[in-house]
Coordinates of C-alpha atoms in Angstrom, one line a residue:
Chain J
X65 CA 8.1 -4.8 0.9
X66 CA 8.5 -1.6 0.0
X67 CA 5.7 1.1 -1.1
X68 CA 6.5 0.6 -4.7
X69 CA 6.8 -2.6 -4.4
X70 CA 3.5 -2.8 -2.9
X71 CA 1.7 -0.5 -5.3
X72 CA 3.5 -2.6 -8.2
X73 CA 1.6 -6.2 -6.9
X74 CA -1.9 -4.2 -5.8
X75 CA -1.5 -3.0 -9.7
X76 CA -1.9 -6.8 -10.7
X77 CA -5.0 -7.1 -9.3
X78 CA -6.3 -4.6 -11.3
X79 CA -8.3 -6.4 -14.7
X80 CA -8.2 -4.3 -17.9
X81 CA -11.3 -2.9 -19.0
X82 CA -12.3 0.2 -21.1
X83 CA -15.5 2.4 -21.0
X84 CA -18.2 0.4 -23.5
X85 CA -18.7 2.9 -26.9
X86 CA -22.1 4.1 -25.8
X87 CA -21.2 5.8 -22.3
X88 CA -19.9 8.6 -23.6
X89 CA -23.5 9.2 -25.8
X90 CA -24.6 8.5 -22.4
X91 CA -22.7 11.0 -21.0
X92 CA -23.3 13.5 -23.0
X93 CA -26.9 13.2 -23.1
X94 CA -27.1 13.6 -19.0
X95 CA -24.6 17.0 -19.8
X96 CA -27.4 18.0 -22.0
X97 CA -30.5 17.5 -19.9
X98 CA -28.8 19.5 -17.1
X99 CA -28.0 22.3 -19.0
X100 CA -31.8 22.0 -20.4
X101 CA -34.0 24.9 -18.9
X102 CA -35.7 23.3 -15.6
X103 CA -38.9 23.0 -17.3
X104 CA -37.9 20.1 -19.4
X105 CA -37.8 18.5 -16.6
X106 CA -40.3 19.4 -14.4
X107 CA -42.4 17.2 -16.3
X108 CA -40.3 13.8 -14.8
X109 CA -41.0 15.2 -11.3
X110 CA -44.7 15.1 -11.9
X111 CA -44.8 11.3 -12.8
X112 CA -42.5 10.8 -9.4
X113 CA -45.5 11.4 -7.4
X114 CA -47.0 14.8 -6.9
X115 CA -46.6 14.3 -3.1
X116 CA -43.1 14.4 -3.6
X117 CA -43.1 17.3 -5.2
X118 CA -44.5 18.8 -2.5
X119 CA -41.7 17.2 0.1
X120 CA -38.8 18.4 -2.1
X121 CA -40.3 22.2 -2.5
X122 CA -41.1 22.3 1.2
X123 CA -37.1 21.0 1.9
X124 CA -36.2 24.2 -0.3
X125 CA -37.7 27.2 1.5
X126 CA -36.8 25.9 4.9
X127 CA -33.3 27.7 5.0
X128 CA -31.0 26.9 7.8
X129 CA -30.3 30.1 9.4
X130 CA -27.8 30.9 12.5
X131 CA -29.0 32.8 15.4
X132 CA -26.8 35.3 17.5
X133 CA -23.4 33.4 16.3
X134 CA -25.2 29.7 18.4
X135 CA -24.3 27.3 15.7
X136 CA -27.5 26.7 13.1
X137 CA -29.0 23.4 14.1
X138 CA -31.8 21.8 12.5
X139 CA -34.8 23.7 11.7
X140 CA -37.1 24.8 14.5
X141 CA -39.7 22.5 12.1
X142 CA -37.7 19.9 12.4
X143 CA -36.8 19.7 15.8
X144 CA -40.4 19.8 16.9
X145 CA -41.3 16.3 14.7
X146 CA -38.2 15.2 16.3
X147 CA -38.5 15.8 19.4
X148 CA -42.5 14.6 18.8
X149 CA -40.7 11.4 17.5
X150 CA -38.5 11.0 20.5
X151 CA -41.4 11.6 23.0
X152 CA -42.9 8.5 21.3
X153 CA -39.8 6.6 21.2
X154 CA -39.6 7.2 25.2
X155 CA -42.9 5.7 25.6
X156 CA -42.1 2.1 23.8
X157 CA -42.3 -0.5 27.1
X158 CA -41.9 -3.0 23.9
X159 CA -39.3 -5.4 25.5
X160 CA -35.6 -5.7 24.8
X161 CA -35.0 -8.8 22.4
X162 CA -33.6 -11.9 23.7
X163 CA -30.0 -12.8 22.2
X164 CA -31.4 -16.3 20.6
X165 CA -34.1 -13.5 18.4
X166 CA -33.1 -11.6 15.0
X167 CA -33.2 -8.0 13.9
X168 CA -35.3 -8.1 10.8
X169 CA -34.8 -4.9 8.1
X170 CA -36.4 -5.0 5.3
X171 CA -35.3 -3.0 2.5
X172 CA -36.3 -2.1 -1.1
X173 CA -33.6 -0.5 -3.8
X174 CA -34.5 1.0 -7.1
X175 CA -31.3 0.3 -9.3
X176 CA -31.4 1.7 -13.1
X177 CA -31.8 -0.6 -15.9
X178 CA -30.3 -0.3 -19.3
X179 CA -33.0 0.9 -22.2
X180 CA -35.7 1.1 -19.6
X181 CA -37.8 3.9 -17.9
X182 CA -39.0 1.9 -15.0
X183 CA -36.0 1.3 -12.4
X184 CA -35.8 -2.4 -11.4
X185 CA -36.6 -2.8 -7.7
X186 CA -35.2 -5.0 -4.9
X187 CA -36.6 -6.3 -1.8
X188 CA -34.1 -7.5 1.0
X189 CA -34.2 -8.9 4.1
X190 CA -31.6 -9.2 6.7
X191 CA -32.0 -11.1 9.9
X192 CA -29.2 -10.3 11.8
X193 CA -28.5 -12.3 15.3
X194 CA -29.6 -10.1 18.3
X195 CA -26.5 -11.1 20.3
X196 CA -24.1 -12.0 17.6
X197 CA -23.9 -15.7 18.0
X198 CA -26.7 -17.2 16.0
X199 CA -26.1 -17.5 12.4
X200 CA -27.7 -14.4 10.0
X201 CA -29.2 -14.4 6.6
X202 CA -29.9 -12.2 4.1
X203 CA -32.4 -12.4 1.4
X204 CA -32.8 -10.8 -1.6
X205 CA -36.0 -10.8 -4.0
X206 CA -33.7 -10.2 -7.0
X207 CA -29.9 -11.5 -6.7
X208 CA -27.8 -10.3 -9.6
X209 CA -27.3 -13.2 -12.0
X210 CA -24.1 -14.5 -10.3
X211 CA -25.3 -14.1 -6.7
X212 CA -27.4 -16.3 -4.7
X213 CA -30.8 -15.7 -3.4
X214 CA -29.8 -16.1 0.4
X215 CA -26.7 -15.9 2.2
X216 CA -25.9 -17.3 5.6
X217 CA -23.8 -15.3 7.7
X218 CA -22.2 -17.2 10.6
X219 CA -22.7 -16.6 13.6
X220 CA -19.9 -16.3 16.3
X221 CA -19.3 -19.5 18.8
X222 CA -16.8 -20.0 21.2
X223 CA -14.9 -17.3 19.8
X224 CA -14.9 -19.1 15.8
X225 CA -17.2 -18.2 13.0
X226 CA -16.9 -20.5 9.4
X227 CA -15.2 -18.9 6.7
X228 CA -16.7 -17.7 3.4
X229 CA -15.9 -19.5 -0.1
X230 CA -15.3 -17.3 -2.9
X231 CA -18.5 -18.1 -3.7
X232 CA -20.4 -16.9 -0.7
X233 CA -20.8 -20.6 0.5
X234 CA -19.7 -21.3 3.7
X235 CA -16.6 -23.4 4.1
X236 CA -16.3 -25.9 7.2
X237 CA -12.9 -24.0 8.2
X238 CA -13.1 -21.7 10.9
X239 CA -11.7 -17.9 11.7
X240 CA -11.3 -16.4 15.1
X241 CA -14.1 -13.7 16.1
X242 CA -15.5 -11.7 18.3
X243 CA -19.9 -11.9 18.2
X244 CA -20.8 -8.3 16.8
X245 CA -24.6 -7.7 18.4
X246 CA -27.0 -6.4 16.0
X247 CA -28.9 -5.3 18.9
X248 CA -26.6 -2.7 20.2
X249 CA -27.8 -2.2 24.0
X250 CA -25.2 0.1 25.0
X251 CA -26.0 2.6 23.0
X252 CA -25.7 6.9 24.8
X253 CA -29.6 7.3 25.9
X254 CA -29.1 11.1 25.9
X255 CA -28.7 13.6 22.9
X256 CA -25.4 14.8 23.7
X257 CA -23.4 12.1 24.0
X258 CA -25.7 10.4 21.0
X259 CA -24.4 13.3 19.2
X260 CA -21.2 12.6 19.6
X261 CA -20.9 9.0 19.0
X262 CA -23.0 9.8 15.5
X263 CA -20.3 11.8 15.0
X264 CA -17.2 9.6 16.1
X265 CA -19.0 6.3 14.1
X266 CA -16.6 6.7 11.0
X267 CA -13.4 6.0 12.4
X268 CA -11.2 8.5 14.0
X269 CA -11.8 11.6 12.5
X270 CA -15.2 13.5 13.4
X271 CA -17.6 13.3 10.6
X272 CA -19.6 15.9 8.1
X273 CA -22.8 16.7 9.2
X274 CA -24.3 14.6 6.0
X275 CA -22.1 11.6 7.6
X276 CA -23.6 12.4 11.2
X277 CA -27.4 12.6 9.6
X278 CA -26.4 8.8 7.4
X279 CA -25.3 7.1 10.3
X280 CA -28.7 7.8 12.0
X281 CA -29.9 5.8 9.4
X282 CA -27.1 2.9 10.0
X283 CA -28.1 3.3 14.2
X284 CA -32.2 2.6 12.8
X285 CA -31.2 0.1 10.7
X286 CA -30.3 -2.2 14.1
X287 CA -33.6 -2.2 16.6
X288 CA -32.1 0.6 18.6
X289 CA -33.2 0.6 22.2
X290 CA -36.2 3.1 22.9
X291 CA -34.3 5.0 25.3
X292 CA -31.4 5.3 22.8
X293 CA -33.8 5.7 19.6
X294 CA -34.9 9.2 21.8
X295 CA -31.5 10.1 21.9
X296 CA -31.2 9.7 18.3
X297 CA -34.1 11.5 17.1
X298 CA -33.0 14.3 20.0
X299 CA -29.5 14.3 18.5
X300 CA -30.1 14.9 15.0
X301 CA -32.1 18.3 16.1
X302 CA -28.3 19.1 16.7
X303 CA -27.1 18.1 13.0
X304 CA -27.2 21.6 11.0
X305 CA -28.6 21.1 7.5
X306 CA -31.5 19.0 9.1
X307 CA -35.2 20.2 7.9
X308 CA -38.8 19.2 7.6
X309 CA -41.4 18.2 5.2
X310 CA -44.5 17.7 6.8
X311 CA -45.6 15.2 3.9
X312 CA -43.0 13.4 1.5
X313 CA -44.0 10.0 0.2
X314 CA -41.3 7.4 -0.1
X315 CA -39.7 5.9 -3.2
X316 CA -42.0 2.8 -1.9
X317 CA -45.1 5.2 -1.4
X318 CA -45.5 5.4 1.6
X319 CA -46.6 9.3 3.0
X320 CA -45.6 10.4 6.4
X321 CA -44.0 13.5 8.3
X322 CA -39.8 13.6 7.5
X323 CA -36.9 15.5 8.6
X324 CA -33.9 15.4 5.7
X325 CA -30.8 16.0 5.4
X326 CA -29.8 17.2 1.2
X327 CA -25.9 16.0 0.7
X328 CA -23.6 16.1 -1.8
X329 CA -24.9 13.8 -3.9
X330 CA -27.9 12.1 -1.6
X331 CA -30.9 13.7 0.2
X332 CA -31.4 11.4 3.1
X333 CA -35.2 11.0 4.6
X334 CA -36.0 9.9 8.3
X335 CA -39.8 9.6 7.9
X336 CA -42.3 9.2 11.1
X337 CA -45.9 8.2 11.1
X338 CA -47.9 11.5 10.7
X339 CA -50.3 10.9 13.5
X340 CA -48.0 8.8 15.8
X341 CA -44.7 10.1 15.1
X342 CA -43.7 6.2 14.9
X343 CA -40.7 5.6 13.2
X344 CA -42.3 4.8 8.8
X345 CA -39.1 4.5 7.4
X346 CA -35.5 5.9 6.1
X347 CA -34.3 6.4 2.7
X348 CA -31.3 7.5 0.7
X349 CA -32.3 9.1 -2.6
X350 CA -30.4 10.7 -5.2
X351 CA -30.3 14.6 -4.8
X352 CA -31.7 15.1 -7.9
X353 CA -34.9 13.6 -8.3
X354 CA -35.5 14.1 -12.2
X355 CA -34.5 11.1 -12.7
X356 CA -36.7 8.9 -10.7
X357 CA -36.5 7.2 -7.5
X358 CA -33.4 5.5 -9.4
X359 CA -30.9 4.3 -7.0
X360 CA -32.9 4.9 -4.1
X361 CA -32.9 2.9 -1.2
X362 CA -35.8 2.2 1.8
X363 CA -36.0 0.9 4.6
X364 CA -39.0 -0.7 4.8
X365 CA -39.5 -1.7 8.1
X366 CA -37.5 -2.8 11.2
X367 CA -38.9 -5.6 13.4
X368 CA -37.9 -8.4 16.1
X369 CA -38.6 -12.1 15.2
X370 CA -37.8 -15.6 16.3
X371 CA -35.9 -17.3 13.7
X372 CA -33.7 -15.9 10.5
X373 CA -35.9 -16.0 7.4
X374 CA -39.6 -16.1 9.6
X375 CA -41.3 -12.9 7.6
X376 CA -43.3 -11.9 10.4
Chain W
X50 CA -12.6 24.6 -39.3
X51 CA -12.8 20.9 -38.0
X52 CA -9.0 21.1 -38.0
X53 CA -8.6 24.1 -36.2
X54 CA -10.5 22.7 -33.4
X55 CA -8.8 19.8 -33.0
X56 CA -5.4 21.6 -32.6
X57 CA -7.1 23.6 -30.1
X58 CA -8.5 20.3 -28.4
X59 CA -4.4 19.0 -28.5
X60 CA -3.2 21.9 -26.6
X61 CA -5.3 23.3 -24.3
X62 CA -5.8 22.4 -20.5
X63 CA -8.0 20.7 -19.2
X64 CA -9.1 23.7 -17.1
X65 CA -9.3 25.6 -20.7
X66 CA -12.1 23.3 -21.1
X67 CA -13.8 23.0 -18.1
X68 CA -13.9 27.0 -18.1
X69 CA -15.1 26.7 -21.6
X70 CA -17.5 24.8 -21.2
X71 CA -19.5 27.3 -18.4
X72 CA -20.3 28.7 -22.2
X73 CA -20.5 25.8 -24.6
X74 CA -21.4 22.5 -22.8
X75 CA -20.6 20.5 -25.6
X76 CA -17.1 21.2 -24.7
X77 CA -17.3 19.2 -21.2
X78 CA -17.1 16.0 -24.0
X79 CA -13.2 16.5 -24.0
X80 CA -12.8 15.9 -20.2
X81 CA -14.9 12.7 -20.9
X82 CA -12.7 11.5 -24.2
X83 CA -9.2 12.6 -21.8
X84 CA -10.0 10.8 -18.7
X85 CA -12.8 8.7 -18.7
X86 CA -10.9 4.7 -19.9
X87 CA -8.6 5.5 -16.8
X88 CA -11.8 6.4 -14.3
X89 CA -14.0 3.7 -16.0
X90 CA -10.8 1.1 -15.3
X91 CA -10.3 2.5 -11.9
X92 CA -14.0 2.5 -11.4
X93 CA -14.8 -1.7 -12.6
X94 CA -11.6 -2.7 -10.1
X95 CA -13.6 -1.1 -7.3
X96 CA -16.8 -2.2 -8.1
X97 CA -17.1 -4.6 -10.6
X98 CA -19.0 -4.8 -14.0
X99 CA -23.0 -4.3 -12.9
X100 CA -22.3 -0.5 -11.8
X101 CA -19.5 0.5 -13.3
X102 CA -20.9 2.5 -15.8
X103 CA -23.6 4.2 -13.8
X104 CA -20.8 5.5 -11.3
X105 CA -18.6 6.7 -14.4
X106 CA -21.4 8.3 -16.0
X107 CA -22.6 10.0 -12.5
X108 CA -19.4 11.0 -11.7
X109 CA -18.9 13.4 -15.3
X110 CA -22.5 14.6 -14.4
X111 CA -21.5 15.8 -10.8
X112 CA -18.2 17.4 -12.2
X113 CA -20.1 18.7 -15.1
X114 CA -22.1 20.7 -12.8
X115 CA -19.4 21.5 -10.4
X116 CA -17.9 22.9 -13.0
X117 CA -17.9 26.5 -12.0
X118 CA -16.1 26.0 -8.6
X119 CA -13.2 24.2 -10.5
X120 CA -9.8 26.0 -9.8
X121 CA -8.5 26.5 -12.7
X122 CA -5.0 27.1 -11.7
X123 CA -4.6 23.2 -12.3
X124 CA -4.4 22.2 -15.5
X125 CA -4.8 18.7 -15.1
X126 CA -8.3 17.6 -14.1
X127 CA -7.2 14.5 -13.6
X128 CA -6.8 14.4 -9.4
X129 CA -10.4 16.7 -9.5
X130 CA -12.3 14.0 -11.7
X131 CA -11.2 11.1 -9.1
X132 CA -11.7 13.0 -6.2
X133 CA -15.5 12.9 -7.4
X134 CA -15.4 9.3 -8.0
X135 CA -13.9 8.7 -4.9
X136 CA -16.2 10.1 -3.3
X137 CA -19.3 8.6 -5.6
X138 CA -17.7 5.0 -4.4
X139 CA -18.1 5.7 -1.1
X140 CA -21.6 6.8 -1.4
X141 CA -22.6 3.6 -3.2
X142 CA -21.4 1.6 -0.6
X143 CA -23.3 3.5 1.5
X144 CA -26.2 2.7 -0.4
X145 CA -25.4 -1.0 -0.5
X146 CA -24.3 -1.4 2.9
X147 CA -27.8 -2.6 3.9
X148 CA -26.4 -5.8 2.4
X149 CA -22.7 -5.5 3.0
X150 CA -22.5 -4.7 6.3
X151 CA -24.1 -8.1 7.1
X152 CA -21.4 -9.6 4.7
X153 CA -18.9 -8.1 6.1
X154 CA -17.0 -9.2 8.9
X155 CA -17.1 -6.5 11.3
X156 CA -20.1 -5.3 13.5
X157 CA -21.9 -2.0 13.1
X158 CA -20.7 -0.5 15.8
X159 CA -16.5 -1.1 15.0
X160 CA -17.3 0.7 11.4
X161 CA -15.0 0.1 8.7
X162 CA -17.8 2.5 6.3
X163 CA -16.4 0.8 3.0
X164 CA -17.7 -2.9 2.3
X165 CA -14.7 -5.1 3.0
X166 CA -15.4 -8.2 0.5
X167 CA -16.6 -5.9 -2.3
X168 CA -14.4 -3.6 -2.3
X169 CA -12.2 -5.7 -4.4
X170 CA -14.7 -8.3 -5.9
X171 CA -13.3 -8.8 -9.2
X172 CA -9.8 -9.2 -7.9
X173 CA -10.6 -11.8 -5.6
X174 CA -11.8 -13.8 -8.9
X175 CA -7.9 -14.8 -8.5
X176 CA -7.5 -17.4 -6.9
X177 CA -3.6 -16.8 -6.6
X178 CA -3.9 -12.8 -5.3
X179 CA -6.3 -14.0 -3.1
X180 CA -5.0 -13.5 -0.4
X181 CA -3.4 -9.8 -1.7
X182 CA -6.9 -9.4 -2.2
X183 CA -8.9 -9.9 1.0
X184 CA -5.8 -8.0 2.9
X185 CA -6.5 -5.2 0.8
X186 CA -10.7 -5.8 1.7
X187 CA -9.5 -5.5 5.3
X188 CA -7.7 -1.6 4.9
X189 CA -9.9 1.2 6.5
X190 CA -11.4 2.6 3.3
X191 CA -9.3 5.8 3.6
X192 CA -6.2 3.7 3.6
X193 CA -7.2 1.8 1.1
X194 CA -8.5 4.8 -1.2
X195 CA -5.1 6.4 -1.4
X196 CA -3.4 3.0 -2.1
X197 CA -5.5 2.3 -4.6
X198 CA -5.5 5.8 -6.0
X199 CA -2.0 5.3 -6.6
X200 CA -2.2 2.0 -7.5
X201 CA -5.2 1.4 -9.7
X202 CA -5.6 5.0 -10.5
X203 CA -2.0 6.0 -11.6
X204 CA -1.8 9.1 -9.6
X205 CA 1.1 11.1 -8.1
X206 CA 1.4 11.1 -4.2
X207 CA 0.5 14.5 -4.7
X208 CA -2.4 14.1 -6.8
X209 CA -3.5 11.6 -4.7
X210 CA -3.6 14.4 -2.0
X211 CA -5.1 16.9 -4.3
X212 CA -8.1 14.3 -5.0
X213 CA -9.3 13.4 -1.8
X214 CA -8.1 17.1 -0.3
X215 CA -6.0 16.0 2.4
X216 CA -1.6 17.0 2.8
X217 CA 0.8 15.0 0.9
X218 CA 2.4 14.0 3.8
X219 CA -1.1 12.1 5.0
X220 CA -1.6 10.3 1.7
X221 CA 2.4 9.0 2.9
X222 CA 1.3 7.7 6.2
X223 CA -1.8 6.3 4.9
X224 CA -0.1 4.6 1.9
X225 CA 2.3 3.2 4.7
X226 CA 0.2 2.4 7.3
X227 CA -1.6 0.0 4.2
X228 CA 1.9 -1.3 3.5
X229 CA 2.5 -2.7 7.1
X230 CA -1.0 -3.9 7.7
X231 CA -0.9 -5.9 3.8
X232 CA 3.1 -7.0 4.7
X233 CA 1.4 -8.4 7.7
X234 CA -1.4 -9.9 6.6
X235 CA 0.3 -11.6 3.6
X236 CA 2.5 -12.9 7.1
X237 CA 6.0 -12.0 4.6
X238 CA 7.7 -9.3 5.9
X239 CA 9.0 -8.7 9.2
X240 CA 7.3 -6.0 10.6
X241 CA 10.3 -4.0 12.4
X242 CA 11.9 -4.0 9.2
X243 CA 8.6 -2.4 7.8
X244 CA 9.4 0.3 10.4
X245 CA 12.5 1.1 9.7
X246 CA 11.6 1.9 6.2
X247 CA 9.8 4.6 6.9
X248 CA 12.2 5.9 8.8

C-alpha cells in the first residue's frame, strides 16, 4: 500500500453529507450577535447566575505578569488557594483503594438543543476498576437515542479482555490486554516532576500550557493519591495563564473558591471548597459564556465504592 | 447593483473577504457559502450526525472572530478554516472524554487524547471497512488528523501543513507513519516493503 492508495480506501469510509439549509441562518445569526455591541449581551450573562458574573470579571483583572525575566507562573492569588488546596490534600490519611473497589466520577454535561433556550443536561457515572481487572461501567442519565443507558467495560484477566460489538455489547471473543488502573498509584508526589509529567501526558511532544492546566482535570478525574493530588495542585501554581476567582459557581451551581485557566476556546475551572479548600469540582466551559453554560461539562464528584453502579 | 456584487463575490479571494469583512460582517457569509459543505462533510465523518452542526457552526464563529489575525497573503482560506476545526474536534473530545476514555481501550495514563472508537463512528457502520475503520480508531490523533485531512478533507500535503501549523515534511512522516501502522493492522502488506517506500 502506498500513501495514495491508502488515502484513496480511507476516502471510502467517508459517507456523503451536506450542511442542512438552516446552518448557514444559523451561522450568520451567531456572526451577528458577536459583532452586536457587548451590551446586547450582557443581559444573557445576568440570567447565567450573577455569581458567575462575578468569577468571570474577577478572572479578567487578574493579569499574568512576568517578574525580573522568571517565567510568569500562576497568579500570586492563585497559588495561595493552591497551595491552601495542596496543604489539605497532604492531610487526607483516607486509605488507598483496594484493587477489587471502583473510582466513581460523576459528571454532568449541558449539550445545546435545537429551538430551545434551556441546554439539555446529562448526568454520568463512571465506575472504573481501581486495579484494571474488574469489569467498568458507565452510566448515563440521558443516552442519545441510539446508545444504551449503561455500558460494561471489561475488565482485564489473565492478560484477555472481551471484545466490543458494533453495538457496544460485549462479544464472548477475547483481545489481548494489559489491566490499565484507574487508580494510578505511581503517580510524581512532588510539583516538579508532577509538572512535568502534566506536561509530557499528550504523547511525545510537550504540551501548551492550556493542555498542561486540562490534563489536571484528566489526573482528578482518577482518585489521585493525596500525596500526588498535592503535587498537582503545587504544580499547576507553575502553569502560566493560571488565576483566581475567589467565588465562581459551577454550571451545576455549586459556589466555591477556583483557579482557571481561559483557552482557546474553553475556560477550564479547578474549584475547592471555600472554607476547606477540599477539592468541589472541575469544569470545562465554553470561553464565552453568553451563551449559557451550553456545552459545559462538571465534574460532580469523585469517590471510592465497592461495586460498579453502587451510587454511594 | 446585485450583479455587480456577485462578480465581485466570483473573483475575489477569500482573504479579500475575510479583510472585508473587519468592515462589513455580512461579508464573512461568503467564506460560509465557499467552504462550509466540505467542513460540514469532513466534520459528520469525524463525529457523526448529533454534533455536527454545532462544531461547523462554532468553528465559522471562532474564525469569524479571528478574523483580524488572518494572513492575508493566502488566498485560499481553506487550510485556515480546517485548522480551526481541527482543532474544535479535539476539544470536543476533550469534552467527551469523561465518557470515552472509559470506552476506549487504552488507560489514562498511555494517552492517546483523541477517542479511539469515535473517532470514526459512522464509518464503522460498515460492516465491510470495518476493520479499515477501527485501524484508523487506533492512530495517535495527530497521525490520524493529517491522514484524514488529506483524505476526508481534500487538502494538499501542504495545506495540510498550513492547517494544523506544522512543516510539510512532518505532515509526510505522519501520513506515513499512519500508512505502516493501517498496512499492519489490516495484517496485508509486508512491512519491510512499507519501508522501502519511503525510501
Amino acid at each position: 500500500m502506498n500513501d495514495r492508495q491508502l488515502i484513496d480506501q480511507v476516502r471510502t469510509l467517508l459517507e456523503p453529507a451536506e450542511p442542512p439549509p438552516h446552518l448557514r441562518g444559523k451561522v450568520n445569526r451567531m456572526i451577528a450577535g458577536t459583532a452586536r455591541p457587548a451590551r446586547a449581551r450582557s443581559w444573557r450573562l445576568a440570567t447565567v447566575g450573577a455569581t458567575a458574573t462575578v468569577g468571570v470579571l474577577a478572572l479578567l483583572v487578574s493579569s499574568v505578569v512576568s517578574i525580573d525575566g522568571e517565567p510568569p507562573a500562576a497568579t500570586a492569588q492563585a497559588a495561595e488557594i493552591l497551595h491552601r488546596a495542596a496543604d489539605t490534600a497532604r492531610a487526607d490519611r483516607t486509605p488507598a483503594p483496594r484493587g477489587d473497589q471502583f473510582i466513581l466520577t460523576t459528571t454532568k454535561g449541558f449539550a445545546p438543543v435545537a429551538g430551545q433556550d434551556e441546554p439539555a443536561t446529562t448526568l454520568t457515572r463512571s465506575w472504573k476498576s481501581v486495579d484494571g481487572t474488574h469489569d467498568s461501567m458507565i452510566w448515563e442519565s440521558d443516552p442519545p437515542a441510539s446508545g444504551r443507558q449503561s455500558t460494561v467495560i471489561p475488565g482485564c484477566r489473565n492478560g484477555r479482555a472481551k471484545e466490543w460489538g458494533p453495538d457496544g455489547s460485549l462479544l464472548n471473543s477475547t483481545r489481548p490486554c494489559t489491566p490499565t488502573p484507574a487508580y494510578l498509584k505511581n503517580l510524581p508526589t512532588d510539583a516538579t516532576s508532577m509538572l512535568n509529567y502534566l506536561r509530557r501526558m499528550n504523547g511525545r511532544t510537550t504540551a501548551s500550557d492550556e493542555e498542561t492546566f486540562a490534563n489536571v482535570g484528566e489526573l482528578i478525574r482518577g482518585y489521585p493519591p493525596a500525596q500526588s493530588r498535592a503535587a498537582l495542585y503545587e504544580a499547576a501554581t507553575k502553569i502560566p495563564g493560571v488565576v483566581a476567582s475567589r467565588s465562581m459557581t459551577d454550571a451545576a451551581g455549586r459556589s466555591g473558591t477556583a483557579v482557571s485557566l481561559v483557552g482557546n476556546i474553553d475556560r477550564y475551572d479547578l474549584i475547592f471548597e471555600p472554607q476547606t479548600y477540599r477539592f468541589l469540582g472541575w469544569q470545562v466551559v465554553p470561553k464565552d459564556e453568553s451563551r449559557g453554560p451550553v456545552r459545559s461539562q462538571v465534574i460532580l464528584s469523585v469517590a471510592i465504592v465497592d461495586r460498579a453502579g453502587q451510587v454511594s | 447593483m446585485l450583479v455587480d456584487q456577485r462578480i465581485v463575490a466570483e473573483q475575489e479571494s477569500d482573504a479579500w473577504y475575510v479583510e472585508a469583512s473587519l468592515v462589513d460582517h455580512s461579508l464573512f457569509t461568503v467564506l460560509y457559502d465557499r467552504h462550509a459543505a466540505a467542513l460540514y462533510r469532513y466534520a459528520h465523518g469525524r463525529v457523526g450526525a448529533d454534533v455536527v452542526d454545532d462544531l461547523v457552526s462554532e468553528t465559522f464563529l471562532v474564525a469569524f472572530r479571528r478574523r483580524h489575525r488572518y494572513d492575508v497573503s493566502r488566498p485560499d482560506a481553506r487550510p485556515w478554516l480546517f485548522g480551526i476545526l481541527t482543532k474544535e474536534i479535539s476539544h470536543y473530545r476533550r469534552r467527551e472524554r469523561a465518557h470515552y476514555r472509559a470506552m476506549a481501550r487504552c488507560g489514562p495514563v498511555d494517552v492517546v487524547p483523541d477517542s479511539a472508537e469515535q473517532a470514526v463512528a459512522g464509518a464503522a457502520a460498515h460492516a465491510l471497512r470495518a476493520p479499515l475503520a477501527r485501524a484508523l480508531a487506533d492512530l495517535p490523533a495527530r497521525d490520524r488528523d493529517v491522514l484524514l485531512l488529506i483524505a476526508w478533507g481534500g487538502l494538499s500535503y501542504e495545506e495540510t501543513a498550513q492547517a494544523i501549523g506544522i512543516p510539510v515534511g512532518t505532515v509526510r512522516s505522519r501520513l506515513n507513519r499512519a500508512r505502516r501502522k493501517v498496512s499492519s493492522a489490516l495484517g496485508g502488506d509486508d512491512p519491510t516493503r512499507a519501508v522501502e517506500e519511503t525510501m
